[in-house]
Coordinates of C-alpha atoms in Angstrom, one line a residue:
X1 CA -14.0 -15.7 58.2
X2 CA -11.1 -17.7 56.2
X3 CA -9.2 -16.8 53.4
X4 CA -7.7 -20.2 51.9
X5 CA -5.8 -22.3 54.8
X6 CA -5.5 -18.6 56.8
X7 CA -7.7 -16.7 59.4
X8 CA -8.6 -13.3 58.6
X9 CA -6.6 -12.1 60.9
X10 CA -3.4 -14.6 59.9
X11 CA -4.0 -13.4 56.4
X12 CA -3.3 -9.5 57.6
X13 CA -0.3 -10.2 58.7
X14 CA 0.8 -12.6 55.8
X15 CA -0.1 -9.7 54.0
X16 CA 1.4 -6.8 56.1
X17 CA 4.5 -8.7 55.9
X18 CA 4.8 -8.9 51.8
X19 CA 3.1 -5.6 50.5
X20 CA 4.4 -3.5 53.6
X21 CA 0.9 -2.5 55.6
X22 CA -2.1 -4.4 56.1
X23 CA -3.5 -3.4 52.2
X24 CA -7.0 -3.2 52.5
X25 CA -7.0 -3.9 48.7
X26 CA -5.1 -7.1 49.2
X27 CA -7.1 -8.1 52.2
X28 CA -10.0 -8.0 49.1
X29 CA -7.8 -9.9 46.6
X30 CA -7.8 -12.4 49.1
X31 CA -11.2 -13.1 49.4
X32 CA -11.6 -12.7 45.4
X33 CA -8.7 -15.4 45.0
X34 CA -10.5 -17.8 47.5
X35 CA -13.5 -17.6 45.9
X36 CA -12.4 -18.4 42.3
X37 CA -10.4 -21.4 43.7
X38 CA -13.5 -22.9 44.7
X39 CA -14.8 -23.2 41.3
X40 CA -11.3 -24.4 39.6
X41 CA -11.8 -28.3 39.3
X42 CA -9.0 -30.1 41.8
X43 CA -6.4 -31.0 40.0
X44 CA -6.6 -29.0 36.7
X45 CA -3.1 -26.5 36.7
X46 CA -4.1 -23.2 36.4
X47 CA -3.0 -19.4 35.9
X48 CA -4.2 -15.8 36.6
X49 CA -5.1 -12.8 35.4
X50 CA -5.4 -9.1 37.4
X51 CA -7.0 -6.7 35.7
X52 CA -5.1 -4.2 37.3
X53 CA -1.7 -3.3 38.8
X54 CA -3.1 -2.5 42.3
X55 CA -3.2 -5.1 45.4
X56 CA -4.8 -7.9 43.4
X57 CA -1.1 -9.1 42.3
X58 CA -0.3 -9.6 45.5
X59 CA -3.1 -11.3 46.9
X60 CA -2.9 -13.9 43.5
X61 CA 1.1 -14.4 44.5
X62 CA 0.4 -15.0 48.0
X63 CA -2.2 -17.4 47.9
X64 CA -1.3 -19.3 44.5
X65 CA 1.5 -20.6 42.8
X66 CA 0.8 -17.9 39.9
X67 CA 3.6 -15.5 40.3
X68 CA 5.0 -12.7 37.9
X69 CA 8.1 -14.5 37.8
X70 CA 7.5 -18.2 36.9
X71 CA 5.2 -16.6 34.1
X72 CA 1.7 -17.3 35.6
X73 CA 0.5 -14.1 36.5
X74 CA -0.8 -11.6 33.6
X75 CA -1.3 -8.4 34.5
X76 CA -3.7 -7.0 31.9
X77 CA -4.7 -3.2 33.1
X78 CA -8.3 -2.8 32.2
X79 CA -9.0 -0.2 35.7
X80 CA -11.3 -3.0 36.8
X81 CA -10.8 -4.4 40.5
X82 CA -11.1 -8.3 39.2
X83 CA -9.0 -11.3 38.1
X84 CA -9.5 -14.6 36.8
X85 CA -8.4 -18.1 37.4
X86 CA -8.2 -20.2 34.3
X87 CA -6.9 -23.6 33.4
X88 CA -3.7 -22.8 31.9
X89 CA -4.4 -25.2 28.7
X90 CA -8.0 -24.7 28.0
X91 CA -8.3 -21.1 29.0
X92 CA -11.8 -22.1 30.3
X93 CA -12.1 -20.6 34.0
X94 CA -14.1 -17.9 36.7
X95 CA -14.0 -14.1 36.7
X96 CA -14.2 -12.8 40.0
X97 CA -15.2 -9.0 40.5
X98 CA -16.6 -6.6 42.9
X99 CA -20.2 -6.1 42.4
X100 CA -21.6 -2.8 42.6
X101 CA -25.0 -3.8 43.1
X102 CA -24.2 -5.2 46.4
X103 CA -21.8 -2.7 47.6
X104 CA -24.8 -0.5 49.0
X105 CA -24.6 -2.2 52.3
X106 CA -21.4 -1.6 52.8
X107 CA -20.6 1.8 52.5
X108 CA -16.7 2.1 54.1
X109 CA -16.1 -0.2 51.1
X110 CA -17.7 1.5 48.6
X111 CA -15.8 4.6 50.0
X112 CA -13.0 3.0 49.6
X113 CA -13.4 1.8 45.7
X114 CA -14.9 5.2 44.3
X115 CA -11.6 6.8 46.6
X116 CA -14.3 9.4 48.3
X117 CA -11.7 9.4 51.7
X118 CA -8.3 8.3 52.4
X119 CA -7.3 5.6 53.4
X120 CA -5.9 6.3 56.4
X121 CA -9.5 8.1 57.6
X122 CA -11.2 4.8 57.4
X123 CA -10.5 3.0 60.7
X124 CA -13.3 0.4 60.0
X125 CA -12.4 -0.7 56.4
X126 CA -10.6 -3.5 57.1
X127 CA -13.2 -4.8 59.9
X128 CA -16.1 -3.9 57.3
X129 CA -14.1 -6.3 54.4
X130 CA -13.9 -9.2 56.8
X131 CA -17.7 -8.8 57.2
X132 CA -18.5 -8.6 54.0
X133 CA -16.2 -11.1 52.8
X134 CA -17.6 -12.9 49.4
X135 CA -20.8 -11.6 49.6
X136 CA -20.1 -8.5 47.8
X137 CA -18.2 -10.2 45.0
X138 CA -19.5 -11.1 41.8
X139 CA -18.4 -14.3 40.0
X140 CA -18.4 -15.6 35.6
X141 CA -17.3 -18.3 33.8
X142 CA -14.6 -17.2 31.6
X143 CA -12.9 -18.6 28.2
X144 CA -9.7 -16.7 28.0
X145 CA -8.4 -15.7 24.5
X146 CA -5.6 -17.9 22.8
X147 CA -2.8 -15.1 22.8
X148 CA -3.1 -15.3 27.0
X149 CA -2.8 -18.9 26.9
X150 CA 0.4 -20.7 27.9
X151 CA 4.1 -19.4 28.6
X152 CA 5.4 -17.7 25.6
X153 CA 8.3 -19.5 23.8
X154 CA 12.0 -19.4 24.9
X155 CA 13.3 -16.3 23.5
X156 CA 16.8 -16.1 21.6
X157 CA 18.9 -13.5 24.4
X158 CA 21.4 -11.3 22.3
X159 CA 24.0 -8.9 24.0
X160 CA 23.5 -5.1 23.6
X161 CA 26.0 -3.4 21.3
X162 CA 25.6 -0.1 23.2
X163 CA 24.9 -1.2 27.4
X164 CA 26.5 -4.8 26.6
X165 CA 24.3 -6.8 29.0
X166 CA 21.9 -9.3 27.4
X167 CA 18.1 -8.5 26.7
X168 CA 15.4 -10.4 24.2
X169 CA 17.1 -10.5 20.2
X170 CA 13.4 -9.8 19.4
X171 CA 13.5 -6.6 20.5
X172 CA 15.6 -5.5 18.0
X173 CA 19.7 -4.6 17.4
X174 CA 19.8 -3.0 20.8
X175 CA 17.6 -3.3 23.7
X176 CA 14.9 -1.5 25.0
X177 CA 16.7 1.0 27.8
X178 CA 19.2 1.9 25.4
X179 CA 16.3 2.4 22.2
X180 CA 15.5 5.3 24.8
X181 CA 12.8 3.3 26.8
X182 CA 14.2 2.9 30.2
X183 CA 13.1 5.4 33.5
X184 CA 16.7 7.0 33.4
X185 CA 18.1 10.0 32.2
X186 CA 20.9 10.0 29.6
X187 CA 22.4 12.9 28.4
X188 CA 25.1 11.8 27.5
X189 CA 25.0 11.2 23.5
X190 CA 23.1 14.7 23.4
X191 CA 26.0 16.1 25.1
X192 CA 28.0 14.5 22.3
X193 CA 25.3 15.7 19.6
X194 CA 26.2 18.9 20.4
X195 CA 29.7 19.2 21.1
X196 CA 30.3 17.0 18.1
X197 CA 33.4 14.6 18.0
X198 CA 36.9 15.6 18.9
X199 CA 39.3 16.1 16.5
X200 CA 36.6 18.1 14.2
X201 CA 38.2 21.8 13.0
X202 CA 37.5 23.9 10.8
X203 CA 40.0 25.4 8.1
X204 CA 40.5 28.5 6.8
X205 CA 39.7 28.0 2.8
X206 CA 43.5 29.5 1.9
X207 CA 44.7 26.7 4.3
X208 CA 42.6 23.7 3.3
X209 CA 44.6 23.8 -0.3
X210 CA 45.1 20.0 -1.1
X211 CA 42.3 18.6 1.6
X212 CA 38.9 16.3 0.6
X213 CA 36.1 18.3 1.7
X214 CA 34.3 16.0 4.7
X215 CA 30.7 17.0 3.3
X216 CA 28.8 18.9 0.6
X217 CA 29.0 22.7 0.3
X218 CA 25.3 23.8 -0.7
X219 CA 25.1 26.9 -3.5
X220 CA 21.6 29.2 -3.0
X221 CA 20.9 31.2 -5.5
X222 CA 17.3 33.0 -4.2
X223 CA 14.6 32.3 -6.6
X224 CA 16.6 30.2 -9.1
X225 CA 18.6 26.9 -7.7
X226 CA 19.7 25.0 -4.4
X227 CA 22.2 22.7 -5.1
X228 CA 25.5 21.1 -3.8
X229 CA 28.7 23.3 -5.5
X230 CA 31.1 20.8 -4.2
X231 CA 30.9 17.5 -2.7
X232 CA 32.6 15.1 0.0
X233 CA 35.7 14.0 -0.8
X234 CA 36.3 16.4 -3.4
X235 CA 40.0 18.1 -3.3
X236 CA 39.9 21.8 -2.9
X237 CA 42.8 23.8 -5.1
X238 CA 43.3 27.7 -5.5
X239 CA 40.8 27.2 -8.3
X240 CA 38.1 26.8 -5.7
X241 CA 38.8 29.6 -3.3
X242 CA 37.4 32.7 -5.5
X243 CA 34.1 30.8 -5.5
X244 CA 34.3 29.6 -1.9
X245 CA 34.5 33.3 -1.1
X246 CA 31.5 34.3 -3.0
X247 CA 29.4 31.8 -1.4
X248 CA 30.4 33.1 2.1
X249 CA 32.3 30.1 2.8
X250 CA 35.2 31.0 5.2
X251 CA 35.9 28.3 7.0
X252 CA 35.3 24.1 6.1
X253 CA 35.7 21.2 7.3
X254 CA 37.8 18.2 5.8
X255 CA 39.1 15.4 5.8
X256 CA 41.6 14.2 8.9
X257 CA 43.4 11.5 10.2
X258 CA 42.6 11.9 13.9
X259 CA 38.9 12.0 13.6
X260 CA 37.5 9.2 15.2
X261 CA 35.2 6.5 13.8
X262 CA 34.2 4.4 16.8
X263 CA 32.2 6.9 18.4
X264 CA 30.8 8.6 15.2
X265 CA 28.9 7.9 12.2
X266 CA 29.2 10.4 9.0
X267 CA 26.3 11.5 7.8
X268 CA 26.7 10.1 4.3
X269 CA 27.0 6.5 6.3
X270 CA 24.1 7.0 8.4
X271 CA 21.9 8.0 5.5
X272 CA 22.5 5.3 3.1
X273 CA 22.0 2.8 6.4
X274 CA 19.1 4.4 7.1
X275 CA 17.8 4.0 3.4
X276 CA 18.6 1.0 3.2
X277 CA 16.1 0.1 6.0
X278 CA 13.1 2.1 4.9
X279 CA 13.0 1.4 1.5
X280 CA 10.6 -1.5 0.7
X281 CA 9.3 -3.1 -1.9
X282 CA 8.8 -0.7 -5.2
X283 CA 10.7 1.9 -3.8
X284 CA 14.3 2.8 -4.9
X285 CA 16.5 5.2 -3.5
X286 CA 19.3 7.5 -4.2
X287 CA 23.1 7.0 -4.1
X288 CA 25.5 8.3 -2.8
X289 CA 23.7 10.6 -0.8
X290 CA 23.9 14.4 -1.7
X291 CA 23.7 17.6 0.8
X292 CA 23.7 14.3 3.6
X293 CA 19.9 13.3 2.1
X294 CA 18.7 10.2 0.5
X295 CA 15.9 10.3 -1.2
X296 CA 13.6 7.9 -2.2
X297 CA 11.5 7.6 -5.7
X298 CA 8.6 5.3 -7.0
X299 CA 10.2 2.1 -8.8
X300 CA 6.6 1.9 -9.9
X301 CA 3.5 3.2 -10.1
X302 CA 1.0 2.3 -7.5
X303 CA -0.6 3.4 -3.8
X304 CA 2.2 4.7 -1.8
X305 CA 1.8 3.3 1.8
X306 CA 4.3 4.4 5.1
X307 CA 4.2 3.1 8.6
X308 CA 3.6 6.4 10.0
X309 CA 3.9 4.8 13.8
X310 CA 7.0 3.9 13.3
X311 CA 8.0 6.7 11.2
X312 CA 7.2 9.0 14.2
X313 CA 9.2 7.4 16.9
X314 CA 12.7 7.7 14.5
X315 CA 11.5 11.1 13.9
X316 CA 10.9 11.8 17.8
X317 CA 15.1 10.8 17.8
X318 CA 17.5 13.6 18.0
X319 CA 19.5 13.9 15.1
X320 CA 17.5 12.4 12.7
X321 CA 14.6 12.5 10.3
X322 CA 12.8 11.7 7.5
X323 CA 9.9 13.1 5.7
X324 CA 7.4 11.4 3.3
X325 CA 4.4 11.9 1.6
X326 CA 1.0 11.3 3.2
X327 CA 0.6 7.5 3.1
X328 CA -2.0 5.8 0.8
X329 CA -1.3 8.1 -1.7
X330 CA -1.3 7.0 -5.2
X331 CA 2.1 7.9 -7.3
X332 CA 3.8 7.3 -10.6
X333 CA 6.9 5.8 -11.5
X334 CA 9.8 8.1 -10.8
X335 CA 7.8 10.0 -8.1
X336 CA 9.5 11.4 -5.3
X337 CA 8.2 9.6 -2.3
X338 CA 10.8 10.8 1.4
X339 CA 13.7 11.7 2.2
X340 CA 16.3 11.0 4.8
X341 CA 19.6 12.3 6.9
X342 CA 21.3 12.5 9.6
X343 CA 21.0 16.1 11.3
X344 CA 24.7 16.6 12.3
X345 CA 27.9 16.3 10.1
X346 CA 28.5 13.3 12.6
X347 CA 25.5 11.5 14.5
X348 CA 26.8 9.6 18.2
X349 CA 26.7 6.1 17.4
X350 CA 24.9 5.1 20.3
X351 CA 21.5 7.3 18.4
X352 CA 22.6 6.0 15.5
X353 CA 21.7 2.5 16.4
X354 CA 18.5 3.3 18.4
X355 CA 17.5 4.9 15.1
X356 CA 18.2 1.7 13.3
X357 CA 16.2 0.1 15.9
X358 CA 13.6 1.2 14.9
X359 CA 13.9 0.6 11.4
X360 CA 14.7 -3.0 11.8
X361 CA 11.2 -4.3 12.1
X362 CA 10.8 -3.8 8.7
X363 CA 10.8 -1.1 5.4
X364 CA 8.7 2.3 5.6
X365 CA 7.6 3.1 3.0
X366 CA 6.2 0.7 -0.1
X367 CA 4.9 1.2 -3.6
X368 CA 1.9 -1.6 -3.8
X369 CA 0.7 -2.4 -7.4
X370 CA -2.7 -2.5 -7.8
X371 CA -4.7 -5.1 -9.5
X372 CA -7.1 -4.8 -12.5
X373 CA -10.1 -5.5 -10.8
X374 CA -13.3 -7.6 -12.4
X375 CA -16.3 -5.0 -11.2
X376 CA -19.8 -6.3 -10.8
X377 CA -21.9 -3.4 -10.2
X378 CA -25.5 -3.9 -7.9
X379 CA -27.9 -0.9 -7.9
X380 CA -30.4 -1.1 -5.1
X381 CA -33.8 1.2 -4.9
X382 CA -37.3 0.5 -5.7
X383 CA -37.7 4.0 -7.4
X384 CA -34.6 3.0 -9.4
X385 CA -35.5 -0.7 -10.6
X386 CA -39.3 0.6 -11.5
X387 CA -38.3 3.3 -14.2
X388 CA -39.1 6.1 -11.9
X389 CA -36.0 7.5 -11.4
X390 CA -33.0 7.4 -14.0
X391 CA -30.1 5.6 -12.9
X392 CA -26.7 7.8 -12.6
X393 CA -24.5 5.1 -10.5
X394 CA -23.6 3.1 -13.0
X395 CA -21.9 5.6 -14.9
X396 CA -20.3 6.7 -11.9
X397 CA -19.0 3.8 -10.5
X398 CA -17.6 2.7 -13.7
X399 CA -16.2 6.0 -14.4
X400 CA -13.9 5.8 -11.5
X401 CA -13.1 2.0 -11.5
X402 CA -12.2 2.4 -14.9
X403 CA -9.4 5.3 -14.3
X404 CA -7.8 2.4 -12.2
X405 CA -7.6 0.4 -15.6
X406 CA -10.4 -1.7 -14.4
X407 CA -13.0 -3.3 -16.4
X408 CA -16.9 -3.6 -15.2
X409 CA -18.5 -7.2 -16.2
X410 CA -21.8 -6.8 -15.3
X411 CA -24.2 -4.2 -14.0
X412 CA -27.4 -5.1 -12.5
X413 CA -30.2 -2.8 -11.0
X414 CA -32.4 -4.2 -8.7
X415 CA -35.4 -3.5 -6.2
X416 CA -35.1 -3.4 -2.4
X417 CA -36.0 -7.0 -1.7
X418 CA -33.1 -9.1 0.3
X419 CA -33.8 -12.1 -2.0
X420 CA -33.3 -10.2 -5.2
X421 CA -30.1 -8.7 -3.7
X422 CA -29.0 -11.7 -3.0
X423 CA -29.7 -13.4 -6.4
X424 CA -28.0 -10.0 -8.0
X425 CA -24.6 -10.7 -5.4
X426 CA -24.8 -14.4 -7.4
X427 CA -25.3 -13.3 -10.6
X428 CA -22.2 -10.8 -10.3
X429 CA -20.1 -13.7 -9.2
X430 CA -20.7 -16.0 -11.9
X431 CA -19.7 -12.9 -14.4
X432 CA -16.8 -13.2 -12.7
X433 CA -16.5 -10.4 -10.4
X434 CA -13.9 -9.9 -8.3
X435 CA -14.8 -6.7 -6.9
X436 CA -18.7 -6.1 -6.1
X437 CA -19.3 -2.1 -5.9
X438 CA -23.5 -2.2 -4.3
X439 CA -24.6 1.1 -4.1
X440 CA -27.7 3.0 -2.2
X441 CA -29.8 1.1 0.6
X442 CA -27.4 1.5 3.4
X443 CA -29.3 3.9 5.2
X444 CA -31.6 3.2 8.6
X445 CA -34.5 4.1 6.3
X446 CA -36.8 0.2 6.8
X447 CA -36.6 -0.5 3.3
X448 CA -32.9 -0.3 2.9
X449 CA -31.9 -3.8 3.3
X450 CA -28.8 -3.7 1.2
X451 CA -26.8 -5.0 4.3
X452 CA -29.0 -8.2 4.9
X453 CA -29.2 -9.4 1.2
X454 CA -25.4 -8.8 1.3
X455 CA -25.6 -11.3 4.2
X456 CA -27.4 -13.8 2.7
X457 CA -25.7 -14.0 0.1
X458 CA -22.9 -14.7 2.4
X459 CA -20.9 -11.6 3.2
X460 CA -18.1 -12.2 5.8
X461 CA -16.1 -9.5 7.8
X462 CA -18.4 -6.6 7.2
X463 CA -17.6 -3.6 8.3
X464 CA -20.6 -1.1 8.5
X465 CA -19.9 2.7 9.0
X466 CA -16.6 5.3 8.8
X467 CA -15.9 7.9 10.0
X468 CA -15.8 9.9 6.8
X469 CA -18.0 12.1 5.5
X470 CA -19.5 12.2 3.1
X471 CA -19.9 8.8 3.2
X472 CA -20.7 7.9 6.9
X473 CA -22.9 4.6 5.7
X474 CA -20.0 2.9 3.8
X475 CA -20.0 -0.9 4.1
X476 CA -17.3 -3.6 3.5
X477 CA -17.2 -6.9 3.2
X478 CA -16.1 -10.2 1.7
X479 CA -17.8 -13.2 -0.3
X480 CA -15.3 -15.8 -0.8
X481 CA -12.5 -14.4 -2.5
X482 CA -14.3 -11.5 -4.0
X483 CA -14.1 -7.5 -2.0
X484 CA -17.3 -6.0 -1.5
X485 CA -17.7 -2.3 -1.1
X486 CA -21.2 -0.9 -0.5
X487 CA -21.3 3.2 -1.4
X488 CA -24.0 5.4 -0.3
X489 CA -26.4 7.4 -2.1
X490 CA -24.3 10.3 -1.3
X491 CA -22.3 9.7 -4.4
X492 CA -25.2 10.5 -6.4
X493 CA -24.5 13.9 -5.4
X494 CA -20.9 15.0 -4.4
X495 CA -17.9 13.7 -6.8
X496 CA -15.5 12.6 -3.9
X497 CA -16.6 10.2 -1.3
X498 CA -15.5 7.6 1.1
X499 CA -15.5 5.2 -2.2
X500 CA -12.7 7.3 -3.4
X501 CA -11.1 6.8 -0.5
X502 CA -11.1 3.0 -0.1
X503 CA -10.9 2.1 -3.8
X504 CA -7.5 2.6 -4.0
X505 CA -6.7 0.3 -0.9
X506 CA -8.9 -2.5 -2.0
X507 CA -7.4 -2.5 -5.3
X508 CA -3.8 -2.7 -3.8
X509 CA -5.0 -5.6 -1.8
X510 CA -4.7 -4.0 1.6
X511 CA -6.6 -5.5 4.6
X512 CA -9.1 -2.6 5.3
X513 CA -9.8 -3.3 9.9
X514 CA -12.2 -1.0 11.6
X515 CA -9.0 0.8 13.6
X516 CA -7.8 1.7 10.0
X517 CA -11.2 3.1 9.1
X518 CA -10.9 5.0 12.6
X519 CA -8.2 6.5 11.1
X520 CA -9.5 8.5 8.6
X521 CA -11.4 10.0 11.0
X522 CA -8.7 12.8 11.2
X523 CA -9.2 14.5 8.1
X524 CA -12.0 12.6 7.1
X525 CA -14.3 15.4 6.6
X526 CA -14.8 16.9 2.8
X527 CA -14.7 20.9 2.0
X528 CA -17.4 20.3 -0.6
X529 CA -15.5 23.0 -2.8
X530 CA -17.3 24.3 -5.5
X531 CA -14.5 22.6 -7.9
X532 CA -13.1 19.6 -6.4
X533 CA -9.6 19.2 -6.9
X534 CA -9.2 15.6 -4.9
X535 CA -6.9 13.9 -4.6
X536 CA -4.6 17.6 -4.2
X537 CA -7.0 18.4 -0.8
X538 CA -6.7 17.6 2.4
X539 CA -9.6 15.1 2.3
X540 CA -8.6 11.8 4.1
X541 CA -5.2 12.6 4.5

């Protein structure tokens, strides 16, 4: 049986010469390659895709011009033993993969896949693959999505300040190895840490008469005060040395000509760099630092909001840190929302500028104003619209939009009927709501149909369900311009909900996505206290 212009047995050898051994994986690629090249129109240019780092590669590079070096070849690992030829303009192509149903046959192959024997134990493997050939493989048309389309665009190529070879500019002031992603160990700036830089004594006070201080002297008194005595720079006299003494302070370190600066960056420095990079918009910060800390405050009030991923990796860095407060928290002007530093007196500036790195893809932290929202509110129920049971969600809802400084336009109650719903969405609108609070019907009960009035009435990018209880049946959407949030009956009976949650967001005009909703997950369950104290709980933080 062929593979391409090759015998089988031609192809082994092609093969054992590039990968190293006759790959019984490969010797599959192979057929899966020849296979998908049938259905590619002659003519049309194509690329590739492997779903996985494993043999397929090679078998792709050896029989096509798709190569991981011109660019062609995407390796996307999904775990699944397939790839796809496409037309490397359209996208439009066939998905080859090994199909289990037909694998039953063939059981030294399906051995082989499900790794139930080595390798080396089946002798008739690759005799079993060249009988099988295609007819164990299954076969799709494919449209491939936009972002896999094409070669990406030339990059700008910038020379590392720490290595000095040239890398990508795009991925940021140094590159990757020397941001600490490379395979090699480097101890050699946490030797540095820790030996600090040469040149760096310590005085006796009685001899460091007439010398600047090189950082802050902190004062504890238990119980009472923390606070810097004396400060960087500042010229120590005979004044000073009683009080030195009674702080314990025996030794200090200060200001001298043969420290070095190329190496070394002063914790003051690194600091005020540092803050200078997190803060974003209506945040402020300190200056000049104090104790080696910069901290930042609310330039406004609003919903505090950190990139915690990013906020992680510079605080996975030796020698540096910063802590915040829980993000999408809502703060006052003037609040206190991080602080930052460099741990040592003097950081190595080779982790100084993988710490600046990170921060160069944009602020932390940001105060976000929220918006004085136009509420229409839609109660949904039968029992409800019909006088049997007394409302309570109005006064809810517009109890808590209203401590946002928001206004309600228009309330409507209405029965569970999709068209009603719908005409109730409308009716909202033309009030001039800009935020639409529904609330009940969201359950799986059959004559809750909230969700589908909401959709004919033209609800886009709904999201239905978090992971937060209470509050599991939370809905969100969009019509035209205008949020919509859809709360549960469960806010009939506990005070804090998922709606407490989310408000807050929506009203900062933050893009809720169902990973951010996965999210709150993770401390998404309520205490149900007997008094509720939200928002000082742990509940969705």
């Amino acid at each position: 049986m062929a593979i391409g212009s090759y015998s089988y047995e031609e192809f082994l050898r092609l093969v054992e010469s590039f990968h190293g051994y006759m790959a019984p994986g490969v010797a599959m690629g192979g057929f899966m390659v020849d296979l998908a090249g049938k259905h590619i129109p002659e003519g049309v240019l194509f690329d590739a895709i492997s779903e996985t780092p494993k043999d397929i590669p090679d078998a792709i590079q050896l029989l096509t011009p798709c190569t991981m070096g011109n660019g062609r070849l995407k390796v996307i690992n999904l775990g699944r033993y397939a790839l796809s030829l496409f037309d490397m303009h359209e996208g439009n192509g066939i998905r080859v993969f090994l199909d289990l149903q037909k694998l039953h046959a063939w059981p030294e192959i399906k051995t082989w896949l499900f790794q139930l024997k080595a390798k080396i134990d089946q002798d008739k493997l690759l005799e079993e693959i060249q009988r099988a050939g295609p007819d164990i493989l299954g076969i799709q048309p494919i449209q491939v999505c936009a972002e896999h389309i094409g070669k990406p665009e030339r990059r700008r190529i910038a020379t590392c300040i720490l290595c000095g070879e040239a890398y990508p500019a795009q991925d940021g002031g140094i590159c990757r190895g020397c941001q600490g992603e490379g395979p090699y160990l480097n101890t050699g700036d946490q030797e540095k840490l820790h030996a600090g830089p040469p040149g760096l004594k310590a005085l006796a006070v009685e001899d460091a008469m007439g010398k600047e201080l090189l950082h802050d002297l902190t004062q504890i008194i238990p119980g009472k005060s923390k606070k810097p005595a004396f400060l960087h720079g500042q010229q120590i006299n005979i004044g000073d040395l009683c009080r030195l003494q009674q702080m314990g302070r025996r030794h200090v370190y200060v200001l001298d000509d043969n420290l070095p600066e190329s190496d070394w960056v002063h914790e003051n420095d690194a600091a005020l760099a540092f803050a200078r990079a997190m803060a974003g918009e209506g945040v402020s910060f300190s200056g000049p630092p104090r104790e080696g800390k910069v901290s930042f405050t609310a330039a406004r009030s609003g919903l505090f909001v950190a990139e915690t991923e990013r906020m992680e990796r510079f605080n996975l860095l030796s020698g540096v840190m910063c802590a915040s407060l829980k993000s999408y928290t809502m703060v006052d002007e003037q609040c206190t929302l991080a602080g930052t530093r460099a741990i040592p007196l003097f950081l190595p500036r080779g982790d100084f500028h993988r710490a600046l790195s990170i921060l160069q893809k944009g602020p932390l932290f940001r105060v976000l104003p929220m918006r004085k929202a136009r509420v229409g509110v839609l109660v949904t129920g039968n029992e409800i619209f019909e006088g049997l049971v007394e409302d309570k969600f109005i006064p809810i809802i517009m109890s808590k939009v209203e401590s946002f400084g928001c206004t309600v336009v228009r309330s409507l109650i209405v029965p569970d009927a999709c068209d009603d719903i719908s005409r109730g969405i409308e009716s909202l609108l033309q009030a001039g709501a800009d935020l639409l609070v529904t609330t009940a019907g969201l359950s799986v009960d059959p004559d809750d149909v909230t969700r589908r009035g909401l959709a004919d009435a033209g609800a886009t990018d709904m999201l239905y369900g978090a992971p937060i209880l209470p509050g599991a049946m939370t809905l969100l959407a969009r019509i035209g311009k205008a949020q919509v949030i859809g709360v549960p009956a469960c806010a009939l009976y506990f005070k804090t909900t998922s709606f407490d949650l989310l408000l807050p967001r929506l009203l900062a005009g933050i893009t809720i996505e169902r990973s951010d909703l996965a999210k709150l997950g993770h401390g998404g369950l309520c205490m149900e206290c007997k008094t509720c104290t939200y928002p000082k709980c742990p509940f969705g933080r």
